[in-house]
mmCIF file of C-alpha atoms in Angstrom:
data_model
loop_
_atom_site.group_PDB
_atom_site.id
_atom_site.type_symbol
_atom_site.label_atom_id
_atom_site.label_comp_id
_atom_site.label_asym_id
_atom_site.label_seq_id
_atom_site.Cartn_x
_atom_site.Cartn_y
_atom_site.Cartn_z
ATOM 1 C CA UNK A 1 33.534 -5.590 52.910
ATOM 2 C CA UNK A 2 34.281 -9.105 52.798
ATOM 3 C CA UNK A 3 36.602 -9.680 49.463
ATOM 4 C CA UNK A 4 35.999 -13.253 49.583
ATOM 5 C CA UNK A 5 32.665 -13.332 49.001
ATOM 6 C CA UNK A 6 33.720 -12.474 45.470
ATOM 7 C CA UNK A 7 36.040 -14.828 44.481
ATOM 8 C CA UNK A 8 33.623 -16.197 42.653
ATOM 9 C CA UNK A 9 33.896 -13.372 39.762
ATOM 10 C CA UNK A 10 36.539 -14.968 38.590
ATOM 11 C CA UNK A 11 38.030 -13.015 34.979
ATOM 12 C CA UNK A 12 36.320 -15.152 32.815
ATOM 13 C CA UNK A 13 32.904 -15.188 34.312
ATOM 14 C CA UNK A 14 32.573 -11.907 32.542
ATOM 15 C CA UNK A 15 32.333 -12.973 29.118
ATOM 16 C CA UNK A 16 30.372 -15.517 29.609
ATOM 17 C CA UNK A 17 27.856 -13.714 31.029
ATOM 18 C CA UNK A 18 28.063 -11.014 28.175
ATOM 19 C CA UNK A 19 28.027 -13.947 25.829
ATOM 20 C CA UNK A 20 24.728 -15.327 27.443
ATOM 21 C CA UNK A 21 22.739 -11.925 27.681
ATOM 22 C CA UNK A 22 23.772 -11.550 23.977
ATOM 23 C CA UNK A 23 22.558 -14.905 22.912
ATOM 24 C CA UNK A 24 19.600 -14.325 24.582
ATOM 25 C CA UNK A 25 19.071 -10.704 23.386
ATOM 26 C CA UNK A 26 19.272 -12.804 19.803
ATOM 27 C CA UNK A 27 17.193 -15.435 20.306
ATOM 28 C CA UNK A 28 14.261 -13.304 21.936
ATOM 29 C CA UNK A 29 14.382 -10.941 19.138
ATOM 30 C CA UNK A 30 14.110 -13.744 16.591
ATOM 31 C CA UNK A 31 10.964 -15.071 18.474
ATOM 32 C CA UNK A 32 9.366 -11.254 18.378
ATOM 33 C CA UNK A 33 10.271 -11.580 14.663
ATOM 34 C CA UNK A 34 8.559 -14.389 14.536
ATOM 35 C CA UNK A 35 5.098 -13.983 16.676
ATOM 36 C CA UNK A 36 2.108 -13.427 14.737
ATOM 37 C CA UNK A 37 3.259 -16.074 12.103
ATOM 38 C CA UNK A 38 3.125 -19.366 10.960
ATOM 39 C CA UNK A 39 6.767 -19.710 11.403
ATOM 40 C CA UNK A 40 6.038 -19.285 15.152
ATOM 41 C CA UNK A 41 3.991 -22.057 15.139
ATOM 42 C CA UNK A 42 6.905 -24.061 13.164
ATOM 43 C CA UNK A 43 9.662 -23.054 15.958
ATOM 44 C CA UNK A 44 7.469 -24.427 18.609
ATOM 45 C CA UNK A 45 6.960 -27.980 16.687
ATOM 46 C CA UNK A 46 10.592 -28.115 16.587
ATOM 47 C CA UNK A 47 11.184 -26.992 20.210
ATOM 48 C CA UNK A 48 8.915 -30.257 20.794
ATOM 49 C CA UNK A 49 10.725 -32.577 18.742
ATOM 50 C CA UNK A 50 13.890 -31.461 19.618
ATOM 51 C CA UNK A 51 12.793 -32.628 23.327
ATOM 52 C CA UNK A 52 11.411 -35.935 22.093
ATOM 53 C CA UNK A 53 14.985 -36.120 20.375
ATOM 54 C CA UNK A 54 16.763 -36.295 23.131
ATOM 55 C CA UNK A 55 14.707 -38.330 25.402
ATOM 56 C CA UNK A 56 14.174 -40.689 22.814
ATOM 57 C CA UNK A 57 18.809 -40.860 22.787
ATOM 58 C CA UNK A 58 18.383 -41.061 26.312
ATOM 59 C CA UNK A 59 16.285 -44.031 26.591
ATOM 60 C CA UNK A 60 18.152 -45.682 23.525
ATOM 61 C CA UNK A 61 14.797 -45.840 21.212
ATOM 62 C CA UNK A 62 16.778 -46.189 18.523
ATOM 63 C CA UNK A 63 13.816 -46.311 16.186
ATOM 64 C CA UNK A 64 12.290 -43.046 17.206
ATOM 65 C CA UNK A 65 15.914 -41.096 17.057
ATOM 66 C CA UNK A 66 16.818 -42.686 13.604
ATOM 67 C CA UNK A 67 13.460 -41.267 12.471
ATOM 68 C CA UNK A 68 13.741 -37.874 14.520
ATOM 69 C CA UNK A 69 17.029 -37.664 12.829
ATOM 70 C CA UNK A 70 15.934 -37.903 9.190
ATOM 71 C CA UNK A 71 13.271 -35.739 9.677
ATOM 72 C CA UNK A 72 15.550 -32.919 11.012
ATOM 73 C CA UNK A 73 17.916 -33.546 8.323
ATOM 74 C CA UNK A 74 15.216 -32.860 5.241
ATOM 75 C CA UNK A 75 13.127 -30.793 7.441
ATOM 76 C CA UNK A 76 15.261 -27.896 7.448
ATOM 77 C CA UNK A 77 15.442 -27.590 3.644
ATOM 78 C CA UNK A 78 11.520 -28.080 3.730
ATOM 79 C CA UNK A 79 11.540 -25.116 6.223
ATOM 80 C CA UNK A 80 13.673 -23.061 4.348
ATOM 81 C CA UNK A 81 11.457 -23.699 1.117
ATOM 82 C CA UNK A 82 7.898 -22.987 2.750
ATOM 83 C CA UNK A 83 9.019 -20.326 5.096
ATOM 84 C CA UNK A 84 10.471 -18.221 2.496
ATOM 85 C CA UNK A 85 8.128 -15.350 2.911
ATOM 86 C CA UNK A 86 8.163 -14.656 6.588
ATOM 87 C CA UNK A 87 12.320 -15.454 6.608
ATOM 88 C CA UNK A 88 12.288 -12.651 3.887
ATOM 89 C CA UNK A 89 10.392 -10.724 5.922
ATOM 90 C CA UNK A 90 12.095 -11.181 9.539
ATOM 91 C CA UNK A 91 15.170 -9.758 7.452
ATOM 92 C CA UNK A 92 13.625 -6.747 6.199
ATOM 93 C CA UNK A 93 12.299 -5.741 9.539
ATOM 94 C CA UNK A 94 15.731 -5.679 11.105
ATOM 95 C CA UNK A 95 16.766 -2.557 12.639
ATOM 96 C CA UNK A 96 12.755 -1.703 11.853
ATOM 97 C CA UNK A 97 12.775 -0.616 16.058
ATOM 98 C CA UNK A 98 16.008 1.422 15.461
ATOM 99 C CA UNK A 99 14.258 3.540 12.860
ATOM 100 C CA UNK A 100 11.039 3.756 14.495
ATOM 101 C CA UNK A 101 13.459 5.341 17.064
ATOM 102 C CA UNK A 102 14.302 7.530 15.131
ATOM 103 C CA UNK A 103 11.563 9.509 14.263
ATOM 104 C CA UNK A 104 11.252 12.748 16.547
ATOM 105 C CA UNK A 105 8.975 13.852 19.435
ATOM 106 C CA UNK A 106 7.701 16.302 16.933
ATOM 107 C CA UNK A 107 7.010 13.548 14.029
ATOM 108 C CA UNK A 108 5.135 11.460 15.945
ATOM 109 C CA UNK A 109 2.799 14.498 17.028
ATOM 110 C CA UNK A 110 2.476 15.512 13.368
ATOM 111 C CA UNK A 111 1.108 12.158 12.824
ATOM 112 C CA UNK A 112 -1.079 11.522 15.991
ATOM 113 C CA UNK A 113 -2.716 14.884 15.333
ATOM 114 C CA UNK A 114 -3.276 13.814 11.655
ATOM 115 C CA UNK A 115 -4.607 10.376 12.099
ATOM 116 C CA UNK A 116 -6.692 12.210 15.045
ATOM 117 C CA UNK A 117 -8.214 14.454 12.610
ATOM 118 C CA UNK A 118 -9.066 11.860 10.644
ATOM 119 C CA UNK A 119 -10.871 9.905 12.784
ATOM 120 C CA UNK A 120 -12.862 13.070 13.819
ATOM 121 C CA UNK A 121 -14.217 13.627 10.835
ATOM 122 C CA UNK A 122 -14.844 9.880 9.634
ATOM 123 C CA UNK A 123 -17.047 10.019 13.543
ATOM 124 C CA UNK A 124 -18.694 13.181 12.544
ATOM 125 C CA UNK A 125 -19.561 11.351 8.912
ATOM 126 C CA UNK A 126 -20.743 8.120 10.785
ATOM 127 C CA UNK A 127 -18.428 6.309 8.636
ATOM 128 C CA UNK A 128 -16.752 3.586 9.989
ATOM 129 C CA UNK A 129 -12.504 2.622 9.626
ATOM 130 C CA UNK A 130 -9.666 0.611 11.152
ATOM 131 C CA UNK A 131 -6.047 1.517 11.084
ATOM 132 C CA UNK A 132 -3.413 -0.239 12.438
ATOM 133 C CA UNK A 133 0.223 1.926 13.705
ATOM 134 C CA UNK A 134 2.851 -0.949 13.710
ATOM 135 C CA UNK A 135 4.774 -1.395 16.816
ATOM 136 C CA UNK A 136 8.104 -3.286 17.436
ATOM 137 C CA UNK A 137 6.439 -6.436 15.450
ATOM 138 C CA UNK A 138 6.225 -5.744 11.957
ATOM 139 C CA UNK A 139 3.231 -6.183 10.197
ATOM 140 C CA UNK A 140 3.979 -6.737 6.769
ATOM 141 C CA UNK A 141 2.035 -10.290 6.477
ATOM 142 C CA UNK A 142 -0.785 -8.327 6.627
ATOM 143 C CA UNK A 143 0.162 -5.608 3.767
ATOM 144 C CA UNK A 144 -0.150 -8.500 1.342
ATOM 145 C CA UNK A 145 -4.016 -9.043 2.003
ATOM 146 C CA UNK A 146 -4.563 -5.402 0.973
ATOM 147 C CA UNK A 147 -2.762 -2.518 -1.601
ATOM 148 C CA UNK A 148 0.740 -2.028 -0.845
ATOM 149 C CA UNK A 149 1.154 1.645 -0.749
ATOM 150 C CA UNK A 150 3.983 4.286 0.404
ATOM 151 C CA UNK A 151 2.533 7.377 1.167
ATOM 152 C CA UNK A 152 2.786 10.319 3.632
ATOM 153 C CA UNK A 153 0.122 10.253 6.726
ATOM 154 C CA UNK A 154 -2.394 12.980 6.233
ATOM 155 C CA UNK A 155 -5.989 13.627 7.425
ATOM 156 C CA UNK A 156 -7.379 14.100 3.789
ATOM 157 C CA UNK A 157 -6.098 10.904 2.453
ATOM 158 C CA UNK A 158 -6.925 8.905 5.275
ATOM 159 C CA UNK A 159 -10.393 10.312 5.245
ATOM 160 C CA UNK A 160 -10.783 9.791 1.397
ATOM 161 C CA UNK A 161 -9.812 6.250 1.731
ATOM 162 C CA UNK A 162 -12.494 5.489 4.062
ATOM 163 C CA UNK A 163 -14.728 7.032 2.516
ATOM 164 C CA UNK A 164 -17.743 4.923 1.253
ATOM 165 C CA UNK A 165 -17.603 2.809 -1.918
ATOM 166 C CA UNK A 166 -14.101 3.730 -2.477
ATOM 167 C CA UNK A 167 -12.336 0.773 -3.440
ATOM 168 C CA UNK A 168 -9.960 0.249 -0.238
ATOM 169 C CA UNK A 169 -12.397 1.467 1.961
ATOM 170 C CA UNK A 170 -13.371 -2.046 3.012
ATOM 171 C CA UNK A 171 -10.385 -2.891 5.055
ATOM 172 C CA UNK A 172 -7.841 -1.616 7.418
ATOM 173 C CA UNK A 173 -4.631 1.093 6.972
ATOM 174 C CA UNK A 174 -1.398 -0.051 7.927
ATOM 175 C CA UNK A 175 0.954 2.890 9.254
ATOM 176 C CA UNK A 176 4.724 2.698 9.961
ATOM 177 C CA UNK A 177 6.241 5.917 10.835
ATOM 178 C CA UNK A 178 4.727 8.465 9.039
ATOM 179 C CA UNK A 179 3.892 6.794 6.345
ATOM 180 C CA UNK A 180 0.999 4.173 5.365
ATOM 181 C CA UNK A 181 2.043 0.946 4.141
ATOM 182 C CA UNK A 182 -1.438 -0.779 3.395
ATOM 183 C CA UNK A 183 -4.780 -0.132 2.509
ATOM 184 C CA UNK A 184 -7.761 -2.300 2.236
ATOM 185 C CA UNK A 185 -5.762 -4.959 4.126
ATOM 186 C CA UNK A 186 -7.563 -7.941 6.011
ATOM 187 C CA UNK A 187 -6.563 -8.234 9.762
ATOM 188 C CA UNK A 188 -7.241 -11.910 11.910
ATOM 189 C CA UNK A 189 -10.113 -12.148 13.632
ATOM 190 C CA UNK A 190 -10.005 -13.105 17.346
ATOM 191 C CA UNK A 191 -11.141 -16.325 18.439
ATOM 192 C CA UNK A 192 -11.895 -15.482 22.020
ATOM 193 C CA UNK A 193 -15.559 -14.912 22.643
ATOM 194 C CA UNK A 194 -16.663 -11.029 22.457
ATOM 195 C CA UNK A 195 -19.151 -10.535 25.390
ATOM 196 C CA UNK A 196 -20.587 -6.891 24.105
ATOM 197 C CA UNK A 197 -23.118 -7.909 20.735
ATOM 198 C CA UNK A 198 -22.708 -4.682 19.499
ATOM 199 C CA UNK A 199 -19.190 -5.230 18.161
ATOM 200 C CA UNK A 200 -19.134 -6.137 14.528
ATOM 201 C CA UNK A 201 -16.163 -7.474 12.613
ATOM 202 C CA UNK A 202 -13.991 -4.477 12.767
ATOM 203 C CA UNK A 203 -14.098 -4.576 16.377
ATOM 204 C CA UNK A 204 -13.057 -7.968 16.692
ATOM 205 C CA UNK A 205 -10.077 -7.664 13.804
ATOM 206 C CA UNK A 206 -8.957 -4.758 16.087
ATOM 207 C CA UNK A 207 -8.905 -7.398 18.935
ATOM 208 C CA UNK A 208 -7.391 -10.194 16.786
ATOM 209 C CA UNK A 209 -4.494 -8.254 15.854
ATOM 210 C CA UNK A 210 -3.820 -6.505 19.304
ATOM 211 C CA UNK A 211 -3.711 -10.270 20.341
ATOM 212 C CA UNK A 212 -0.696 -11.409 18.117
ATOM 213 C CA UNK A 213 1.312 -8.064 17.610
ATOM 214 C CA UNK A 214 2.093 -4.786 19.846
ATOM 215 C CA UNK A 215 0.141 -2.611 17.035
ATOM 216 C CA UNK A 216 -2.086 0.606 18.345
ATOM 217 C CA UNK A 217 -5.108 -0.323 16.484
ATOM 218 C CA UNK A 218 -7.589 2.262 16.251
ATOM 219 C CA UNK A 219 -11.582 2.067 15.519
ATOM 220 C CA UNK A 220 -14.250 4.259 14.325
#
C-alpha cells in the first residue's frame, strides 16, 4: 500500500469534514421542515437575492447593494413577523422522525389493520374518505383547515367520521402515530393536469398533497 497517497488526510481534515456533513445534515433538515410551505417559497427568494447580492458587490453597483442591503436588514424582522406560524411549527416537529421511530413493529400493524378495516367497510358502504398518515414532513398546516383532535386510531371512529352528513365527514383525517390529529381538514389540490375524468376532488387532494409532503394518503 502506498502511504503517500494519504498524506493528504492530514489531522485536521477530519473535523472539517465532520463539521461539513453536520452543517449539511442541518441545513437539509431545515429545508424538509420547510417544504410544503410558504416559508419554502420565502428561502428560495432569499437564496436569489442573496446571489444578486453578491454579484451586484462584485460589479460595484453600488445602488443595487445599498438597496439589497436595507432590504436584508428589515427583511428579516418582516420574516420573523409573517412567518411566525410555520417557524412555530418547524420547532414543534423536531425530533417528530425520532418518535415516529419509536413506535413498534407491532404498533404500526395495530394501526394499518385498523385504518384497513376502516376503509373496508366505508368501500362496502360506498361511502367515500381521505386520510392522510404523516411521514417525515409534518403536516400540521393542514390540521388548522379542519378540527384539531387527539384521539386513538380505531376502525369505529374512523368509520363514524366518514360517515354521511356527519359534520367532519367532508374532509380528510390526519394521522400521526397512532393517533389522529385532524378531521374535516382541507388538503391542496394539484395543479398538474389529471388525465383519468373519473377522478373527483378527493383524488386530486390525494395527489396534491403526495406532491409537497412524503404522507401515505389513502382514498376510498
Amino acid at each position: 500500500m502506498n502511504v503517500d497517497a494519504f498524506k493528504f488526510l492530514s489531522p485536521r481534515l477530519w473535523p472539517d469534514l465532520f463539521e461539513i456533513l453536520l452543517v449539511s445534515f442541518v441545513i437539509y433538515r431545515f429545508l424538509l421542515f420547510l417544504v410544503g410551505t410558504r416559508a419554502l417559497q420565502i428561502v428560495v427568494g432569499l437564496v436569489i437575492l442573496s446571489l444578486t447580492y453578491f454579484v451586484a458587490v462584485f460589479a460595484k453597483f453600488t445602488m443595487i447593494s445599498t438597496l439589497l442591503g436595507v432590504i436584508f436588514t428589515y427583511g428579516a424582522f418582516a420574516a420573523v413577523v409573517v412567518f411566525q406560524p410555520e417557524l412555530r411549527n418547524a420547532l414543534a416537529r423536531l425530533g417528530q422522525s425520532q418518535l415516529m421511530r419509536a413506535f413498534s413493529r407491532g404498533d404500526r400493524q395495530s394501526v394499518a389493520e385498523e385504518i384497513a378495516e376502516a376503509l373496508d367497510r366505508l368501500s362496502r358502504a360506498g361511502t367515500g374518505a381521505i386520510i392522510a398518515v404523516e411521514g417525515d414532513i409534518g403536516l400540521e398546516e393542514f390540521i388548522t383547515t379542519g378540527v384539531p383532535m387527539e384521539a386513538k386510531v380505531s376502525a369505529d371512529l374512523l368509520t363514524t367520521i366518514f360517515t354521511p352528513y356527519s359534520p367532519l365527514h367532508d374532509g380528510a383525517i390526519l394521522i400521526r402515530g397512532d393517533q389522529i390529529i385532524g378531521a374535516g381538514c382541507v388538503l391542496p389540490l394539484t395543479q398538474f393536469k389529471v388525465a383519468d375524468k373519473s377522478l373527483g376532488t378527493r383524488h386530486r387532494a390525494a395527489i396534491g398533497l403526495s406532491e409537497e409532503t412524503d404522507a401515505t394518503v389513502l382514498v376510498v
